[in-house]
CSV table of N, CA, C and O in Angstrom, one decimal:
chain,number,residue,atom,x,y,z
R,22,MET,N,0.8,-1.2,0.0
R,22,MET,CA,0.0,0.0,0.0
R,22,MET,C,0.9,1.3,0.0
R,22,MET,O,0.6,2.2,-0.7
R,23,LEU,N,1.9,1.3,0.9
R,23,LEU,CA,2.8,2.5,0.9
R,23,LEU,C,3.6,2.6,-0.3
R,23,LEU,O,3.9,3.8,-0.8
R,24,ILE,N,3.9,1.5,-1.0
R,24,ILE,CA,4.7,1.6,-2.2
R,24,ILE,C,3.8,2.3,-3.3
R,24,ILE,O,4.3,3.1,-4.1
R,25,LYS,N,2.6,1.9,-3.4
R,25,LYS,CA,1.7,2.5,-4.3
R,25,LYS,C,1.5,4.0,-4.1
R,25,LYS,O,1.5,4.8,-5.0
R,26,ILE,N,1.3,4.4,-2.8
R,26,ILE,CA,1.2,5.8,-2.5
R,26,ILE,C,2.5,6.5,-2.8
R,26,ILE,O,2.5,7.7,-3.3
R,27,ALA,N,3.6,5.9,-2.6
R,27,ALA,CA,4.9,6.5,-2.9
R,27,ALA,C,5.0,6.8,-4.4
R,27,ALA,O,5.5,7.9,-4.8
R,28,PHE,N,4.6,5.9,-5.3
R,28,PHE,CA,4.7,6.1,-6.7
R,28,PHE,C,3.7,7.2,-7.1
R,28,PHE,O,4.1,8.1,-7.9
R,29,HIS,N,2.6,7.3,-6.5
R,29,HIS,CA,1.6,8.3,-6.9
R,29,HIS,C,2.2,9.7,-6.4
R,29,HIS,O,2.1,10.7,-7.2
R,30,THR,N,2.8,9.7,-5.2
R,30,THR,CA,3.4,11.0,-4.7
R,30,THR,C,4.5,11.4,-5.6
R,30,THR,O,4.7,12.6,-5.9
R,31,GLY,N,5.3,10.4,-6.1
R,31,GLY,CA,6.4,10.7,-7.0
R,31,GLY,C,6.0,11.3,-8.3
R,31,GLY,O,6.6,12.3,-8.8
R,32,LEU,N,4.9,10.7,-8.8
R,32,LEU,CA,4.4,11.2,-10.1
R,32,LEU,C,3.8,12.7,-10.0
R,32,LEU,O,4.0,13.5,-10.8
R,33,TRP,N,3.1,12.9,-8.9
R,33,TRP,CA,2.5,14.2,-8.6
R,33,TRP,C,3.7,15.2,-8.4
R,33,TRP,O,3.6,16.4,-8.8
R,34,THR,N,4.7,14.8,-7.7
R,34,THR,CA,5.9,15.7,-7.5
R,34,THR,C,6.6,16.0,-8.8
R,34,THR,O,6.9,17.2,-9.1
R,35,LEU,N,6.7,15.1,-9.7
R,35,LEU,CA,7.3,15.3,-11.0
R,35,LEU,C,6.5,16.3,-11.8
R,35,LEU,O,7.0,17.2,-12.4
R,36,LEU,N,5.2,16.1,-11.8
R,36,LEU,CA,4.3,17.0,-12.5
R,36,LEU,C,4.3,18.4,-11.9
R,36,LEU,O,4.4,19.4,-12.7
R,37,PHE,N,4.3,18.5,-10.6
R,37,PHE,CA,4.4,19.8,-9.9
R,37,PHE,C,5.7,20.5,-10.3
R,37,PHE,O,5.7,21.7,-10.6
R,38,PHE,N,6.8,19.7,-10.3
R,38,PHE,CA,8.1,20.3,-10.6
R,38,PHE,C,8.2,20.8,-12.1
R,38,PHE,O,8.6,22.0,-12.3
R,39,ILE,N,7.8,20.0,-13.0
R,39,ILE,CA,7.9,20.4,-14.4
R,39,ILE,C,7.0,21.6,-14.7
R,39,ILE,O,7.4,22.6,-15.3
R,40,LEU,N,5.7,21.5,-14.2
R,40,LEU,CA,4.8,22.6,-14.4
R,40,LEU,C,5.3,23.9,-13.7
R,40,LEU,O,5.1,25.0,-14.3
R,41,GLY,N,5.8,23.7,-12.5
R,41,GLY,CA,6.3,24.9,-11.8
R,41,GLY,C,7.5,25.5,-12.4
R,41,GLY,O,7.7,26.7,-12.3
R,42,MET,N,8.4,24.7,-13.1
R,42,MET,CA,9.5,25.3,-13.7
R,42,MET,C,9.1,26.0,-15.0
R,42,MET,O,9.8,27.0,-15.4
R,43,ILE,N,8.1,25.6,-15.6
R,43,ILE,CA,7.6,26.3,-16.9
R,43,ILE,C,6.8,27.5,-16.5
R,43,ILE,O,7.1,28.6,-17.0
R,44,LYS,N,5.8,27.3,-15.7
R,44,LYS,CA,4.9,28.5,-15.3
R,44,LYS,C,4.7,28.4,-13.8
R,44,LYS,O,3.8,27.7,-13.3
R,45,PRO,N,5.5,29.1,-13.0
R,45,PRO,CA,5.3,29.0,-11.5
R,45,PRO,C,4.0,29.5,-11.0
R,45,PRO,O,3.6,29.1,-9.9
R,46,LYS,N,3.3,30.3,-11.8
R,46,LYS,CA,2.0,30.8,-11.3
R,46,LYS,C,0.9,29.8,-11.3
R,46,LYS,O,-0.1,29.9,-10.6
R,47,TRP,N,1.1,28.7,-12.1
R,47,TRP,CA,0.0,27.7,-12.2
R,47,TRP,C,0.0,26.9,-10.9
R,47,TRP,O,-1.1,26.7,-10.3
R,48,PRO,N,1.0,26.2,-10.5
R,48,PRO,CA,0.9,25.4,-9.2
R,48,PRO,C,0.8,26.3,-8.0
R,48,PRO,O,0.2,25.9,-7.0
R,49,LEU,N,1.4,27.5,-8.0
R,49,LEU,CA,1.3,28.4,-6.8
R,49,LEU,C,0.4,29.5,-7.1
R,49,LEU,O,0.7,30.7,-7.0
R,50,PHE,N,-0.9,29.2,-7.5
R,50,PHE,CA,-1.8,30.2,-7.9
R,50,PHE,C,-2.3,31.1,-6.8
R,50,PHE,O,-2.7,32.2,-7.0
R,51,PHE,N,-2.1,30.7,-5.6
R,51,PHE,CA,-2.5,31.5,-4.4
R,51,PHE,C,-1.5,32.6,-4.0
R,51,PHE,O,-1.8,33.4,-3.1
R,52,MET,N,-0.3,32.6,-4.6
R,52,MET,CA,0.7,33.6,-4.3
R,52,MET,C,0.7,34.7,-5.3
R,52,MET,O,0.4,34.5,-6.5
R,53,LYS,N,1.1,35.9,-4.8
R,53,LYS,CA,1.2,37.0,-5.7
R,53,LYS,C,2.4,36.9,-6.6
R,53,LYS,O,2.3,37.2,-7.8
R,54,ASN,N,3.6,36.6,-6.1
R,54,ASN,CA,4.8,36.5,-6.8
R,54,ASN,C,5.5,35.2,-6.6
R,54,ASN,O,6.5,35.2,-5.9
R,55,PRO,N,5.1,34.1,-7.2
R,55,PRO,CA,5.8,32.8,-7.0
R,55,PRO,C,7.1,32.8,-7.8
R,55,PRO,O,7.2,33.4,-8.8
R,56,ASP,N,8.0,32.1,-7.3
R,56,ASP,CA,9.3,32.0,-8.0
R,56,ASP,C,9.7,30.5,-8.1
R,56,ASP,O,9.1,29.6,-7.5
R,57,ARG,N,10.6,30.2,-9.0
R,57,ARG,CA,11.0,28.8,-9.3
R,57,ARG,C,11.8,28.2,-8.1
R,57,ARG,O,11.8,27.0,-7.9
R,58,PHE,N,12.4,29.1,-7.3
R,58,PHE,CA,13.2,28.5,-6.1
R,58,PHE,C,12.2,27.9,-5.1
R,58,PHE,O,12.5,26.8,-4.6
R,59,LEU,N,11.0,28.5,-4.9
R,59,LEU,CA,10.0,27.9,-4.0
R,59,LEU,C,9.5,26.6,-4.6
R,59,LEU,O,9.3,25.6,-3.9
R,60,ILE,N,9.4,26.5,-5.9
R,60,ILE,CA,9.0,25.3,-6.6
R,60,ILE,C,10.0,24.2,-6.3
R,60,ILE,O,9.7,23.0,-6.0
R,61,LEU,N,11.3,24.6,-6.4
R,61,LEU,CA,12.4,23.6,-6.2
R,61,LEU,C,12.3,23.1,-4.7
R,61,LEU,O,12.5,21.9,-4.5
R,62,ILE,N,12.1,24.0,-3.8
R,62,ILE,CA,12.1,23.6,-2.4
R,62,ILE,C,10.9,22.6,-2.1
R,62,ILE,O,11.1,21.6,-1.5
R,63,ILE,N,9.7,23.0,-2.6
R,63,ILE,CA,8.6,22.1,-2.4
R,63,ILE,C,8.7,20.8,-3.0
R,63,ILE,O,8.4,19.7,-2.5
R,64,SER,N,9.3,20.8,-4.2
R,64,SER,CA,9.5,19.5,-5.0
R,64,SER,C,10.5,18.6,-4.2
R,64,SER,O,10.4,17.4,-4.2
R,65,THR,N,11.6,19.2,-3.6
R,65,THR,CA,12.5,18.5,-2.9
R,65,THR,C,11.9,17.8,-1.7
R,65,THR,O,12.1,16.6,-1.4
R,66,VAL,N,11.1,18.5,-1.0
R,66,VAL,CA,10.4,18.0,0.2
R,66,VAL,C,9.5,16.9,-0.2
R,66,VAL,O,9.4,15.8,0.5
R,67,LEU,N,8.7,17.1,-1.3
R,67,LEU,CA,7.8,16.0,-1.7
R,67,LEU,C,8.6,14.8,-2.2
R,67,LEU,O,8.1,13.6,-2.0
R,68,PHE,N,9.7,15.0,-2.9
R,68,PHE,CA,10.5,13.8,-3.3
R,68,PHE,C,11.0,13.0,-2.1
R,68,PHE,O,11.0,11.8,-2.1
R,69,MET,N,11.5,13.7,-1.1
R,69,MET,CA,12.0,13.1,0.1
R,69,MET,C,10.8,12.3,0.8
R,69,MET,O,11.0,11.2,1.3
R,70,ALA,N,9.6,12.8,0.8
R,70,ALA,CA,8.5,12.1,1.4
R,70,ALA,C,8.2,10.9,0.6
R,70,ALA,O,7.9,9.8,1.1
R,71,ALA,N,8.2,11.0,-0.8
R,71,ALA,CA,7.9,9.8,-1.6
R,71,ALA,C,9.0,8.7,-1.4
R,71,ALA,O,8.7,7.5,-1.3
R,72,ALA,N,10.3,9.1,-1.3
R,72,ALA,CA,11.3,8.2,-1.1
R,72,ALA,C,11.2,7.5,0.3
R,72,ALA,O,11.4,6.3,0.4
R,73,THR,N,10.8,8.2,1.3
R,73,THR,CA,10.6,7.7,2.6
R,73,THR,C,9.4,6.7,2.6
R,73,THR,O,9.5,5.6,3.2
R,74,LEU,N,8.4,7.0,1.9
R,74,LEU,CA,7.2,6.1,1.8
R,74,LEU,C,7.6,4.8,1.1
R,74,LEU,O,7.2,3.7,1.5
R,75,TYR,N,8.4,5.0,0.1
R,75,TYR,CA,8.8,3.8,-0.7
R,75,TYR,C,9.7,2.9,0.2
R,75,TYR,O,9.5,1.6,0.2
R,76,GLY,N,10.6,3.5,0.9
R,76,GLY,CA,11.5,2.7,1.8
R,76,GLY,C,10.7,2.0,2.9
R,76,GLY,O,11.0,0.8,3.2
R,77,GLU,N,9.8,2.7,3.5
R,77,GLU,CA,9.0,2.2,4.6
R,77,GLU,C,8.1,1.0,4.1
R,77,GLU,O,7.9,0.0,4.7
R,78,GLY,N,7.6,1.2,2.8
R,78,GLY,CA,6.7,0.2,2.2
R,78,GLY,C,7.5,-1.1,2.0
R,78,GLY,O,7.0,-2.2,2.2
R,79,ASN,N,8.8,-0.9,1.5
R,79,ASN,CA,9.6,-2.1,1.3
R,79,ASN,C,9.9,-2.8,2.6
R,79,ASN,O,10.0,-4.0,2.7
R,80,ARG,N,10.2,-2.0,3.7
R,80,ARG,CA,10.5,-2.6,5.0
R,80,ARG,C,9.3,-3.4,5.5
R,80,ARG,O,9.4,-4.5,6.0
R,81,GLN,N,8.1,-2.8,5.4
R,81,GLN,CA,6.9,-3.5,5.9
R,81,GLN,C,6.6,-4.8,5.1
R,81,GLN,O,6.2,-5.8,5.6
R,82,LYS,N,6.9,-4.7,3.8
R,82,LYS,CA,6.7,-5.9,2.9
R,82,LYS,C,7.6,-7.0,3.4
R,82,LYS,O,7.2,-8.2,3.4
R,83,ALA,N,8.9,-6.7,3.6
R,83,ALA,CA,9.8,-7.7,4.0
R,83,ALA,C,9.4,-8.3,5.4
R,83,ALA,O,9.6,-9.5,5.6
R,84,LEU,N,9.0,-7.4,6.3
R,84,LEU,CA,8.5,-8.0,7.6
R,84,LEU,C,7.3,-8.9,7.5
R,84,LEU,O,7.2,-9.9,8.2
R,85,GLU,N,6.4,-8.5,6.6
R,85,GLU,CA,5.2,-9.4,6.4
R,85,GLU,C,5.6,-10.7,5.8
R,85,GLU,O,5.1,-11.8,6.2
R,86,GLU,N,6.6,-10.7,4.8
R,86,GLU,CA,7.0,-12.0,4.2
R,86,GLU,C,7.7,-12.8,5.2
R,86,GLU,O,7.6,-14.0,5.3
R,87,LYS,N,8.5,-12.2,6.1
R,87,LYS,CA,9.3,-12.9,7.1
R,87,LYS,C,8.3,-13.6,8.1
R,87,LYS,O,8.4,-14.7,8.5
R,88,ALA,N,7.3,-12.8,8.5
R,88,ALA,CA,6.3,-13.4,9.4
R,88,ALA,C,5.5,-14.5,8.8
R,88,ALA,O,5.2,-15.5,9.4
R,89,LEU,N,5.2,-14.4,7.5
R,89,LEU,CA,4.5,-15.4,6.8
R,89,LEU,C,5.3,-16.7,6.7
R,89,LEU,O,4.8,-17.8,6.9
R,90,LYS,N,6.6,-16.5,6.4
R,90,LYS,CA,7.5,-17.7,6.4
R,90,LYS,C,7.6,-18.4,7.7
R,90,LYS,O,7.6,-19.6,7.8
R,91,GLU,N,7.7,-17.6,8.8
R,91,GLU,CA,7.8,-18.2,10.1
R,91,GLU,C,6.5,-19.0,10.4
R,91,GLU,O,6.5,-20.1,11.0
R,92,THR,N,5.4,-18.4,10.1
R,92,THR,CA,4.1,-19.1,10.3
R,92,THR,C,4.0,-20.4,9.5
R,92,THR,O,3.5,-21.4,10.1
R,93,VAL,N,4.4,-20.3,8.3
R,93,VAL,CA,4.3,-21.5,7.4
R,93,VAL,C,5.2,-22.6,7.9
R,93,VAL,O,4.9,-23.8,8.0
R,94,SER,N,6.4,-22.2,8.4
R,94,SER,CA,7.4,-23.2,8.9
R,94,SER,C,6.9,-23.8,10.2
R,94,SER,O,7.2,-25.0,10.4
R,95,LYS,N,6.2,-23.0,11.0
R,95,LYS,CA,5.7,-23.6,12.2
R,95,LYS,C,4.5,-24.6,11.9
R,95,LYS,O,4.4,-25.6,12.6
R,96,ILE,N,3.8,-24.3,10.9
R,96,ILE,CA,2.7,-25.2,10.5
R,96,ILE,C,3.3,-26.5,9.8
R,96,ILE,O,2.8,-27.6,10.1
R,97,VAL,N,4.3,-26.3,9.0
R,97,VAL,CA,4.8,-27.5,8.2
R,97,VAL,C,5.6,-28.4,9.1
R,97,VAL,O,5.5,-29.6,9.1
R,98,ASP,N,6.5,-27.8,9.9
R,98,ASP,CA,7.4,-28.6,10.8
R,98,ASP,C,6.6,-29.0,12.1
R,98,ASP,O,6.1,-28.2,12.8
R,99,PRO,N,6.5,-30.3,12.3
R,99,PRO,CA,5.8,-30.7,13.5
R,99,PRO,C,6.6,-30.4,14.8
R,99,PRO,O,7.9,-30.3,14.7
R,100,SER,N,6.0,-30.2,15.8
R,100,SER,CA,6.7,-29.8,17.0
R,100,SER,C,7.4,-31.1,17.6
R,100,SER,O,7.0,-32.2,17.4
R,101,ALA,N,8.5,-30.8,18.2
R,101,ALA,CA,9.3,-31.9,18.8
R,101,ALA,C,8.6,-32.6,20.0
R,101,ALA,O,8.3,-31.9,20.9
R,102,ALA,N,8.2,-33.8,19.8
R,102,ALA,CA,7.6,-34.5,20.9
R,102,ALA,C,8.5,-35.7,21.4
R,102,ALA,O,9.2,-36.3,20.5
R,103,PRO,N,8.5,-35.9,22.6
R,103,PRO,CA,9.4,-37.0,23.1
R,103,PRO,C,8.9,-38.4,22.6
R,103,PRO,O,7.7,-38.6,22.6
R,104,ILE,N,9.8,-39.2,22.2
R,104,ILE,CA,9.5,-40.5,21.7
R,104,ILE,C,9.9,-41.5,22.7
R,104,ILE,O,11.1,-41.5,23.2
R,105,PRO,N,9.0,-42.3,23.2
R,105,PRO,CA,9.4,-43.3,24.2
R,105,PRO,C,10.4,-44.3,23.7
R,105,PRO,O,10.2,-44.9,22.6
R,106,VAL,N,11.4,-44.6,24.5
R,106,VAL,CA,12.4,-45.5,24.1
R,106,VAL,C,12.2,-46.8,25.0
R,106,VAL,O,12.2,-46.6,26.2
R,107,PRO,N,12.1,-48.0,24.4
R,107,PRO,CA,12.0,-49.1,25.3
R,107,PRO,C,13.2,-49.4,26.1
R,107,PRO,O,14.4,-49.2,25.6
R,108,GLU,N,13.0,-49.8,27.3
R,108,GLU,CA,14.2,-50.1,28.2
R,108,GLU,C,14.8,-51.4,27.8
R,108,GLU,O,14.1,-52.3,27.3
R,109,ALA,N,16.1,-51.5,28.0
R,109,ALA,CA,16.8,-52.8,27.8
R,109,ALA,C,16.3,-53.8,28.8
R,109,ALA,O,16.1,-53.5,30.0
R,110,PRO,N,16.1,-55.1,28.3
R,110,PRO,CA,15.6,-56.1,29.3
R,110,PRO,C,16.7,-56.3,30.4
R,110,PRO,O,17.9,-56.3,30.1
R,111,SER,N,16.2,-56.4,31.6
R,111,SER,CA,17.2,-56.6,32.7
R,111,SER,C,17.7,-58.1,32.7
R,111,SER,O,17.0,-59.0,32.2
R,112,LYS,N,18.9,-58.3,33.2
R,112,LYS,CA,19.5,-59.6,33.2
R,112,LYS,C,18.8,-60.4,34.4
R,112,LYS,O,18.7,-59.9,35.4
R,113,PRO,N,18.5,-61.6,34.1
R,113,PRO,CA,17.9,-62.4,35.2
R,113,PRO,C,18.9,-62.7,36.3
R,113,PRO,O,20.1,-62.9,36.0
R,114,ASN,N,18.5,-62.7,37.5
R,114,ASN,CA,19.4,-63.0,38.6
R,114,ASN,C,19.3,-64.5,38.9
R,114,ASN,O,18.3,-65.0,39.5
R,115,PHE,N,20.3,-65.3,38.5
R,115,PHE,CA,20.4,-66.7,38.8
R,115,PHE,C,21.2,-66.9,40.1
R,115,PHE,O,22.2,-66.2,40.2
R,116,PRO,N,20.8,-67.8,40.9
R,116,PRO,CA,21.7,-68.1,42.1
R,116,PRO,C,23.0,-68.7,41.6
R,116,PRO,O,23.1,-69.5,40.7
R,117,LYS,N,24.1,-68.2,42.3
R,117,LYS,CA,25.4,-68.7,42.0
R,117,LYS,C,25.7,-70.0,42.8
R,117,LYS,O,25.4,-70.1,44.0
R,118,ASN,N,26.2,-71.0,42.2
R,118,ASN,CA,26.6,-72.2,42.9
R,118,ASN,C,28.0,-72.3,43.3
R,118,ASN,O,28.9,-72.0,43.0
């Protein structure tokens, strides 16, 4: 889920950066005098957020796979149960002559 969000954030960041470098007034329509430097700063922050989301998504995916492997191995491998071992027959006690 986080990986998907990271890709979407990355695509929006790229669109914001390209559009902002061509016409800064379009993405920053609420400002009187937007400049390209502000577009660069916002794009950098959004890129770092996308990269963090991607890394965290990969980490969570690896943890889920590890937990799944451990669960499957516990189900497949039977638990160790003690196996009864027969005792050696005792030697008969004969009277000595």
